[in-house]
Amino acid sequence: MLDTDAYSGVSRGRTVVALAVLAVVASSVATVGAAASYPDPPDEPVSTTGEESTEAANESRPGVVQTVTYNRTPDRPGTIRATHRYRVGPNTSSVVVYDYDHTAIIGSEGFVRRSNGRWVWDGEVERPLLTFRIAVNQSGGVGEFAGLEWADTRRWSLSHPPVSFAYRTTARDGWVYSWRDTAAYERVVRVAGAGYDGGRVVYLGAHEISERTASGQRFRLVRPADGDGSAVEPDRVLDTLTAAAGQLDVGARDDVVNAFAGPAPLRTGGVTTPSRDGSQDFWVAANRTVGAPANLWVHEYVHTRQNFSLGPRMAWFREASATYYAGLLSVRQGLDGRSGFEAFVDRLRRNATANAVLTNRSTWGTAMVPYRKGARALAALDAKIRTASGDGRTLQDVFRRLNAADGQVTYDRFAAIVGNATGTNATAWLDARLDSPGPVAAPTSPWAYTAPDPSADADDDGLTAATERRLGTHPFDPDTDSDGLPDGLEERLGTDPTDPDTDDDSLPDGLELDMGTSPRIGDTDLDGFADGAELVSPSGPTDARSVPTRGAGLVPLFDRYTGGIAVLDLPRNATIARY
């Protein structure tokens, strides 16, 4: 879910062009991302004396350098303190700081408050500053994901603090806006005590950082220390994020992605903030595990890859695409195997929001419509594109063109892009599913969701998707017939990966391999008795001299083989054989 407070208007893309009071801008040149340790300053504004003595005047520097220092305030739960200090260049004539929401000025030096609530540099103090007390606890989200979106406790704080400002300089025409002209100023961020600044999201408190690089991106996972982030499995989170980075070929790739684990009392869900200068931040509830289909870590990552501006009739696409790809990419990663795929398809089958019209927000009875009907529509559209192009194109080709589009993406423009991907006019098809009420049918076949690359092996069973299709095995289940042998091994052994008992001797293939009997020959020792009958007689199924007692009447029946347990029709007091 994107941070809806960070934008003005309908568009919530990565590039902010409208005036947004709460737009948070990351460091232009010198943002300090790692944890820093400084002595806690007193509660009054921070003095500028000597703080920037090494910053000599330099004409090559931007017109303004903003230094932001964050402090926790344990004596005032629910708030943090931020000091914004400005080094004003010789050609700068005015600096304006906005009247931020959820903040109170507790100290100023060199700024004068105007009647409209803005603070304006007095033109005299060389290093003017403002100190804010920021109310962190703010709610957001929709439906099952509603609750606290930012929070401060006595142990930690996760916030999205405002830092926007504007200035005028004789070196440029007009005003310079920090949220838009990011190269025209410099920001230095400091954290008093333990903490981490991602550029948009700030975590204050004890924490741990894990890093990994993949597909040209550096991923940082920031999680609380002292038990608040104990549910987070760093390797699994980074595994799924880096895998998704390789799977999603839609452009709009940031150099750095900061993923924060948000502990309780933050709501269950996540928030992605706007991108800036090749870096993007998001948080996901620390209690959310990595799995299919509701993989919120991938959901928020998909948001970081959305660089489009959507028109009113396309507003549904943002959350619909994040939801669809969170499930699809997780399934293709093999998360939760066949059960993960079935959960994904089961969610797509539901039509609780069928009467909503995706292109008309006024018809949405719940804000969850894009997550539900929107995701179903995209699953159907993806299948249509793949079928029409012979797997040469997918929905990702449409996604990529949306990211590359100049200006706002309207519904008509979207229809034209889809038509280009399918090679036909798709307007009528889209109108029936996006611009009309009624259920939308998503594909249920696993082959609609495999990666287009025929060499892909989502279930890691040693068989490519092309081979699995030929054999009739399940592409998201490493052991299609649940006999204890991976499909790839069965192909090499010559057993049937779709039949748990290839030789019909009432013993599962996996159990036979464990016992030393042949899964391809019903009577391994050729003594005239089936291996299953010898097992329960008891007799030696690999020793022709050992045969069942005449008249025993023991005919074992293979009932099922799941989870590595063979359940047989055994005589009284016999035990279940375990593979």
Coordinates of N, CA, C and O in Angstrom, one line a residue, residues 432-546:
A432 N -15.7 -5.0 -20.7 CA -16.6 -6.0 -20.1 C -16.1 -6.4 -18.7 O -16.8 -6.8 -17.8
R433 N -14.8 -6.2 -18.4 CA -14.2 -6.6 -17.1 C -13.8 -5.5 -16.2 O -13.8 -5.6 -15.0
L434 N -13.5 -4.3 -16.8 CA -13.0 -3.2 -16.0 C -14.0 -2.1 -15.9 O -14.1 -1.4 -14.9
D435 N -14.8 -1.9 -17.0 CA -15.7 -0.8 -17.0 C -17.2 -1.2 -16.8 O -18.1 -0.4 -17.2
S436 N -17.4 -2.4 -16.3 CA -18.7 -2.9 -16.1 C -18.8 -3.7 -14.8 O -17.8 -4.3 -14.4
P437 N -20.0 -3.8 -14.2 CA -20.1 -4.6 -13.0 C -20.2 -6.1 -13.5 O -20.4 -6.4 -14.6
G438 N -20.1 -7.0 -12.5 CA -20.2 -8.4 -12.8 C -18.9 -9.1 -12.5 O -17.8 -8.6 -12.3
P439 N -19.0 -10.5 -12.3 CA -17.8 -11.3 -12.0 C -16.8 -11.3 -13.1 O -17.1 -11.2 -14.2
V440 N -15.6 -11.5 -12.7 CA -14.4 -11.7 -13.6 C -13.8 -13.0 -13.3 O -13.5 -13.4 -12.2
A441 N -13.7 -13.9 -14.3 CA -13.1 -15.2 -14.2 C -11.6 -15.2 -14.4 O -11.2 -14.8 -15.5
A442 N -10.9 -15.6 -13.4 CA -9.4 -15.8 -13.6 C -9.1 -17.2 -13.9 O -9.8 -18.1 -13.5
P443 N -8.0 -17.5 -14.6 CA -7.6 -18.8 -14.9 C -7.4 -19.6 -13.7 O -6.9 -19.1 -12.7
T444 N -7.6 -20.9 -13.7 CA -7.3 -21.8 -12.6 C -6.2 -22.8 -12.9 O -5.7 -23.5 -12.0
S445 N -5.8 -23.0 -14.2 CA -4.8 -23.9 -14.6 C -3.4 -23.4 -14.1 O -3.1 -22.2 -14.3
P446 N -2.6 -24.2 -13.6 CA -1.3 -23.8 -13.2 C -0.4 -23.3 -14.3 O 0.5 -22.4 -14.1
W447 N -0.7 -23.7 -15.5 CA 0.1 -23.3 -16.7 C -0.2 -21.9 -17.1 O 0.6 -21.3 -17.8
A448 N -1.2 -21.3 -16.6 CA -1.5 -19.8 -16.8 C -0.6 -19.0 -16.0 O -0.4 -17.8 -16.3
Y449 N 0.1 -19.6 -15.0 CA 0.9 -18.8 -14.0 C 2.4 -19.2 -14.0 O 3.1 -18.6 -13.2
T450 N 2.8 -20.1 -14.8 CA 4.2 -20.4 -14.9 C 4.9 -19.3 -15.6 O 4.3 -18.5 -16.4
A451 N 6.2 -19.2 -15.3 CA 7.0 -18.1 -16.0 C 7.1 -18.5 -17.5 O 7.1 -19.7 -17.9
P452 N 7.1 -17.5 -18.4 CA 7.1 -17.7 -19.8 C 8.4 -18.5 -20.2 O 8.3 -19.2 -21.2
D453 N 9.4 -18.3 -19.5 CA 10.7 -19.0 -19.8 C 10.5 -20.6 -19.6 O 10.2 -21.0 -18.5
P454 N 10.5 -21.4 -20.7 CA 10.3 -22.8 -20.6 C 11.3 -23.5 -19.7 O 11.1 -24.7 -19.3
S455 N 12.5 -22.9 -19.4 CA 13.5 -23.5 -18.6 C 13.3 -23.3 -17.1 O 14.0 -23.8 -16.3
A456 N 12.3 -22.5 -16.8 CA 12.0 -22.2 -15.4 C 11.6 -23.5 -14.6 O 11.0 -24.4 -15.1
D457 N 12.0 -23.5 -13.3 CA 11.7 -24.7 -12.5 C 11.2 -24.1 -11.1 O 12.0 -24.0 -10.2
A458 N 9.9 -23.7 -11.0 CA 9.4 -23.0 -9.8 C 9.5 -23.9 -8.6 O 9.7 -23.4 -7.5
D459 N 9.2 -25.2 -8.8 CA 9.2 -26.1 -7.6 C 10.5 -26.8 -7.3 O 10.6 -27.6 -6.4
D460 N 11.5 -26.5 -8.1 CA 12.9 -27.0 -7.8 C 12.9 -28.5 -7.7 O 13.6 -29.0 -6.8
D461 N 12.2 -29.1 -8.6 CA 12.2 -30.6 -8.6 C 13.1 -31.2 -9.7 O 13.2 -32.4 -9.9
G462 N 13.9 -30.3 -10.3 CA 14.8 -30.8 -11.4 C 14.2 -30.9 -12.7 O 14.9 -31.3 -13.7
L463 N 12.9 -30.5 -12.9 CA 12.3 -30.5 -14.2 C 11.9 -29.1 -14.6 O 11.4 -28.3 -13.8
T464 N 12.2 -28.8 -15.9 CA 11.8 -27.5 -16.4 C 10.2 -27.5 -16.6 O 9.6 -28.5 -16.6
A465 N 9.7 -26.3 -16.7 CA 8.3 -26.2 -16.9 C 7.8 -26.9 -18.2 O 6.8 -27.5 -18.2
A466 N 8.7 -26.8 -19.2 CA 8.3 -27.5 -20.5 C 8.3 -29.0 -20.3 O 7.4 -29.7 -20.8
T467 N 9.2 -29.6 -19.5 CA 9.2 -31.0 -19.2 C 8.0 -31.4 -18.4 O 7.4 -32.5 -18.6
E468 N 7.7 -30.6 -17.4 CA 6.6 -30.9 -16.5 C 5.3 -30.9 -17.3 O 4.4 -31.8 -17.1
R469 N 5.1 -30.0 -18.3 CA 3.9 -30.0 -19.1 C 3.9 -31.3 -19.9 O 2.8 -31.9 -20.1
R470 N 5.0 -31.7 -20.5 CA 5.0 -33.0 -21.3 C 4.7 -34.2 -20.4 O 4.0 -35.1 -20.9
L471 N 5.2 -34.2 -19.2 CA 5.0 -35.4 -18.3 C 3.6 -35.4 -17.7 O 3.1 -36.4 -17.2
G472 N 3.0 -34.2 -17.6 CA 1.7 -34.1 -16.9 C 1.8 -33.9 -15.4 O 0.9 -34.0 -14.7
T473 N 3.0 -33.5 -15.0 CA 3.3 -33.2 -13.6 C 2.9 -31.7 -13.2 O 2.7 -30.9 -14.1
H474 N 2.8 -31.4 -12.0 CA 2.4 -30.1 -11.5 C 3.6 -29.2 -11.4 O 4.5 -29.5 -10.7
P475 N 3.6 -28.0 -12.1 CA 4.7 -27.2 -12.1 C 5.0 -26.5 -10.8 O 6.1 -26.0 -10.6
F476 N 4.1 -26.5 -9.8 CA 4.3 -25.9 -8.5 C 4.4 -26.9 -7.4 O 4.2 -26.6 -6.2
D477 N 4.5 -28.2 -7.7 CA 4.5 -29.3 -6.7 C 5.7 -30.2 -7.0 O 5.7 -30.9 -8.1
P478 N 6.7 -30.2 -6.2 CA 7.9 -31.0 -6.5 C 7.6 -32.5 -6.5 O 8.4 -33.3 -7.1
D479 N 6.5 -32.9 -5.9 CA 6.2 -34.4 -5.8 C 4.7 -34.5 -6.2 O 3.8 -34.5 -5.3
T480 N 4.4 -34.5 -7.4 CA 3.0 -34.4 -7.9 C 2.1 -35.5 -7.4 O 1.0 -35.2 -7.0
D481 N 2.6 -36.7 -7.3 CA 1.8 -37.9 -6.8 C 2.0 -38.2 -5.4 O 1.4 -39.1 -4.9
S482 N 2.7 -37.3 -4.6 CA 2.9 -37.5 -3.2 C 3.4 -38.9 -2.8 O 2.9 -39.4 -1.8
D483 N 4.3 -39.4 -3.5 CA 4.8 -40.7 -3.2 C 6.2 -40.7 -2.5 O 6.8 -41.7 -2.2
G484 N 6.7 -39.5 -2.2 CA 7.9 -39.3 -1.5 C 9.1 -39.2 -2.4 O 10.2 -39.0 -1.9
L485 N 8.9 -39.2 -3.7 CA 10.0 -39.0 -4.6 C 9.8 -37.7 -5.5 O 8.7 -37.6 -6.0
P486 N 10.7 -36.8 -5.5 CA 10.6 -35.7 -6.4 C 10.3 -36.1 -7.8 O 10.9 -37.1 -8.3
D487 N 9.6 -35.3 -8.5 CA 9.2 -35.6 -9.9 C 10.5 -35.8 -10.8 O 10.5 -36.7 -11.7
G488 N 11.5 -34.9 -10.6 CA 12.7 -35.1 -11.4 C 13.4 -36.4 -11.2 O 13.9 -37.0 -12.1
L489 N 13.4 -36.9 -9.9 CA 14.1 -38.1 -9.6 C 13.3 -39.3 -10.2 O 13.8 -40.2 -10.8
E490 N 12.0 -39.2 -10.2 CA 11.1 -40.2 -10.8 C 11.4 -40.3 -12.3 O 11.4 -41.4 -12.9
E491 N 11.6 -39.2 -13.0 CA 11.9 -39.2 -14.4 C 13.2 -39.9 -14.6 O 13.3 -40.8 -15.6
R492 N 14.2 -39.7 -13.8 CA 15.5 -40.4 -14.0 C 15.4 -41.8 -13.7 O 16.1 -42.7 -14.3
L493 N 14.6 -42.2 -12.7 CA 14.4 -43.6 -12.3 C 13.6 -44.4 -13.3 O 13.6 -45.6 -13.3
G494 N 12.7 -43.7 -14.0 CA 11.8 -44.4 -14.9 C 10.5 -44.7 -14.3 O 9.7 -45.4 -14.9
T495 N 10.2 -44.2 -13.1 CA 8.9 -44.4 -12.5 C 7.9 -43.3 -13.0 O 8.4 -42.3 -13.6
D496 N 6.7 -43.5 -12.7 CA 5.7 -42.5 -13.2 C 5.4 -41.5 -12.1 O 4.9 -41.7 -11.0
P497 N 5.8 -40.2 -12.4 CA 5.7 -39.1 -11.4 C 4.2 -38.7 -11.1 O 4.0 -37.9 -10.2
T498 N 3.3 -39.3 -11.9 CA 1.9 -38.9 -11.7 C 1.1 -40.1 -11.0 O -0.1 -40.1 -10.8
D499 N 1.8 -41.2 -10.7 CA 1.2 -42.4 -10.1 C 2.1 -42.8 -8.9 O 3.2 -43.1 -9.0
P500 N 1.5 -42.7 -7.7 CA 2.3 -43.0 -6.5 C 2.8 -44.4 -6.4 O 3.7 -44.7 -5.6
D501 N 2.1 -45.4 -7.1 CA 2.5 -46.8 -7.1 C 2.7 -47.3 -8.5 O 1.8 -47.9 -9.1
T502 N 3.9 -47.0 -9.1 CA 4.1 -47.2 -10.5 C 3.9 -48.7 -10.8 O 3.3 -49.0 -11.9
D503 N 4.4 -49.6 -10.0 CA 4.3 -51.1 -10.3 C 3.1 -51.8 -9.7 O 2.9 -53.0 -9.8
D504 N 2.1 -51.0 -9.1 CA 0.9 -51.6 -8.6 C 1.1 -52.7 -7.6 O 0.3 -53.7 -7.7
D505 N 2.1 -52.6 -6.7 CA 2.3 -53.6 -5.8 C 1.8 -53.2 -4.4 O 2.1 -53.8 -3.4
S506 N 1.0 -52.1 -4.3 CA 0.5 -51.6 -3.1 C 1.5 -50.9 -2.2 O 1.2 -50.7 -1.0
L507 N 2.7 -50.6 -2.8 CA 3.7 -49.9 -2.0 C 4.0 -48.6 -2.8 O 4.3 -48.6 -4.0
P508 N 4.0 -47.4 -2.1 CA 4.4 -46.2 -2.8 C 5.8 -46.3 -3.3 O 6.7 -46.9 -2.7
D509 N 6.1 -45.6 -4.4 CA 7.4 -45.6 -5.0 C 8.5 -45.2 -4.0 O 9.6 -45.8 -4.0
G510 N 8.2 -44.1 -3.2 CA 9.2 -43.6 -2.3 C 9.6 -44.6 -1.2 O 10.7 -44.8 -0.8
L511 N 8.6 -45.3 -0.7 CA 8.8 -46.4 0.3 C 9.6 -47.5 -0.3 O 10.5 -48.1 0.4
E512 N 9.3 -47.9 -1.5 CA 10.1 -49.0 -2.1 C 11.5 -48.6 -2.2 O 12.4 -49.5 -2.0
L513 N 11.8 -47.4 -2.6 CA 13.2 -47.0 -2.7 C 13.9 -47.1 -1.4 O 15.1 -47.5 -1.3
D514 N 13.2 -46.7 -0.3 CA 13.8 -46.8 1.0 C 14.0 -48.2 1.5 O 15.0 -48.5 2.2
M515 N 13.1 -49.1 1.1 CA 13.2 -50.5 1.6 C 14.1 -51.3 0.7 O 14.5 -52.4 1.1
G516 N 14.5 -50.9 -0.4 CA 15.3 -51.6 -1.3 C 14.6 -52.4 -2.3 O 15.2 -53.2 -3.1
T517 N 13.3 -52.3 -2.4 CA 12.5 -53.0 -3.4 C 12.4 -52.1 -4.7 O 12.7 -50.9 -4.6
S518 N 12.1 -52.7 -5.8 CA 12.0 -51.9 -7.0 C 10.7 -51.2 -7.2 O 9.6 -51.9 -7.1
P519 N 10.7 -49.9 -7.4 CA 9.4 -49.3 -7.6 C 8.8 -49.5 -9.0 O 7.7 -49.1 -9.3
R520 N 9.6 -50.2 -9.8 CA 9.1 -50.5 -11.2 C 8.7 -52.0 -11.4 O 8.1 -52.3 -12.4
I521 N 9.1 -52.8 -10.5 CA 8.7 -54.3 -10.6 C 7.9 -54.6 -9.4 O 8.3 -54.5 -8.2
G522 N 6.7 -55.1 -9.6 CA 5.8 -55.4 -8.5 C 6.2 -56.5 -7.6 O 5.9 -56.6 -6.4
D523 N 7.0 -57.4 -8.2 CA 7.6 -58.6 -7.4 C 9.1 -58.5 -7.6 O 9.7 -59.2 -8.4
T524 N 9.7 -57.8 -6.7 CA 11.2 -57.5 -6.8 C 12.0 -58.8 -6.9 O 12.9 -58.9 -7.7
D525 N 11.7 -59.8 -6.0 CA 12.5 -61.0 -5.9 C 12.0 -62.1 -6.8 O 12.5 -63.3 -6.7
L526 N 10.9 -61.8 -7.6 CA 10.4 -62.8 -8.5 C 10.0 -64.1 -7.9 O 10.2 -65.2 -8.5
D527 N 9.4 -64.1 -6.7 CA 9.0 -65.3 -6.0 C 7.5 -65.6 -6.2 O 7.0 -66.5 -5.6
G528 N 6.9 -64.7 -7.0 CA 5.5 -64.9 -7.3 C 4.6 -64.2 -6.3 O 3.3 -64.3 -6.5
F529 N 5.1 -63.4 -5.4 CA 4.3 -62.7 -4.5 C 4.6 -61.2 -4.6 O 5.8 -60.8 -4.7
A530 N 3.6 -60.3 -4.7 CA 3.8 -58.9 -4.8 C 4.5 -58.4 -3.6 O 4.4 -58.9 -2.4
D531 N 5.4 -57.3 -3.8 CA 6.2 -56.8 -2.7 C 5.3 -56.3 -1.5 O 5.6 -56.5 -0.4
G532 N 4.1 -55.7 -1.8 CA 3.3 -55.3 -0.7 C 2.7 -56.4 0.1 O 2.6 -56.3 1.3
A533 N 2.4 -57.6 -0.6 CA 1.9 -58.7 0.2 C 3.0 -59.3 1.1 O 2.7 -59.7 2.2
E534 N 4.2 -59.3 0.6 CA 5.3 -59.8 1.4 C 5.6 -58.9 2.6 O 6.0 -59.4 3.6
L535 N 5.5 -57.6 2.4 CA 5.8 -56.7 3.5 C 4.9 -57.0 4.7 O 5.4 -56.9 5.8
V536 N 3.6 -57.3 4.5 CA 2.7 -57.4 5.6 C 2.5 -58.9 6.1 O 1.7 -59.1 7.0
S537 N 3.2 -59.9 5.4 CA 2.9 -61.3 5.8 C 3.4 -61.8 7.1 O 2.7 -62.6 7.7
P538 N 4.6 -61.5 7.6 CA 5.7 -60.8 7.0 C 6.5 -61.8 6.2 O 6.6 -62.9 6.5
S539 N 7.2 -61.2 5.2 CA 8.0 -62.0 4.3 C 9.1 -61.0 3.8 O 8.9 -59.8 3.8
G540 N 10.1 -61.6 3.2 CA 11.2 -60.7 2.6 C 10.9 -60.4 1.2 O 11.1 -61.3 0.3
P541 N 10.5 -59.2 0.8 CA 10.2 -58.9 -0.6 C 11.5 -58.8 -1.5 O 11.3 -58.8 -2.7
T542 N 12.7 -58.9 -0.9 CA 13.9 -58.9 -1.7 C 14.6 -60.3 -1.6 O 15.7 -60.4 -2.2
D543 N 13.9 -61.3 -1.0 CA 14.5 -62.6 -0.9 C 13.5 -63.6 -1.4 O 12.5 -63.9 -0.8
A544 N 13.9 -64.3 -2.5 CA 13.0 -65.2 -3.2 C 12.7 -66.4 -2.3 O 11.7 -67.1 -2.5
R545 N 13.6 -66.7 -1.3 CA 13.5 -67.9 -0.5 C 12.5 -67.6 0.6 O 12.0 -68.5 1.3
S546 N 12.2 -66.3 0.9 CA 11.2 -66.0 1.9 C 9.9 -65.6 1.3 O 9.8 -64.6 0.5

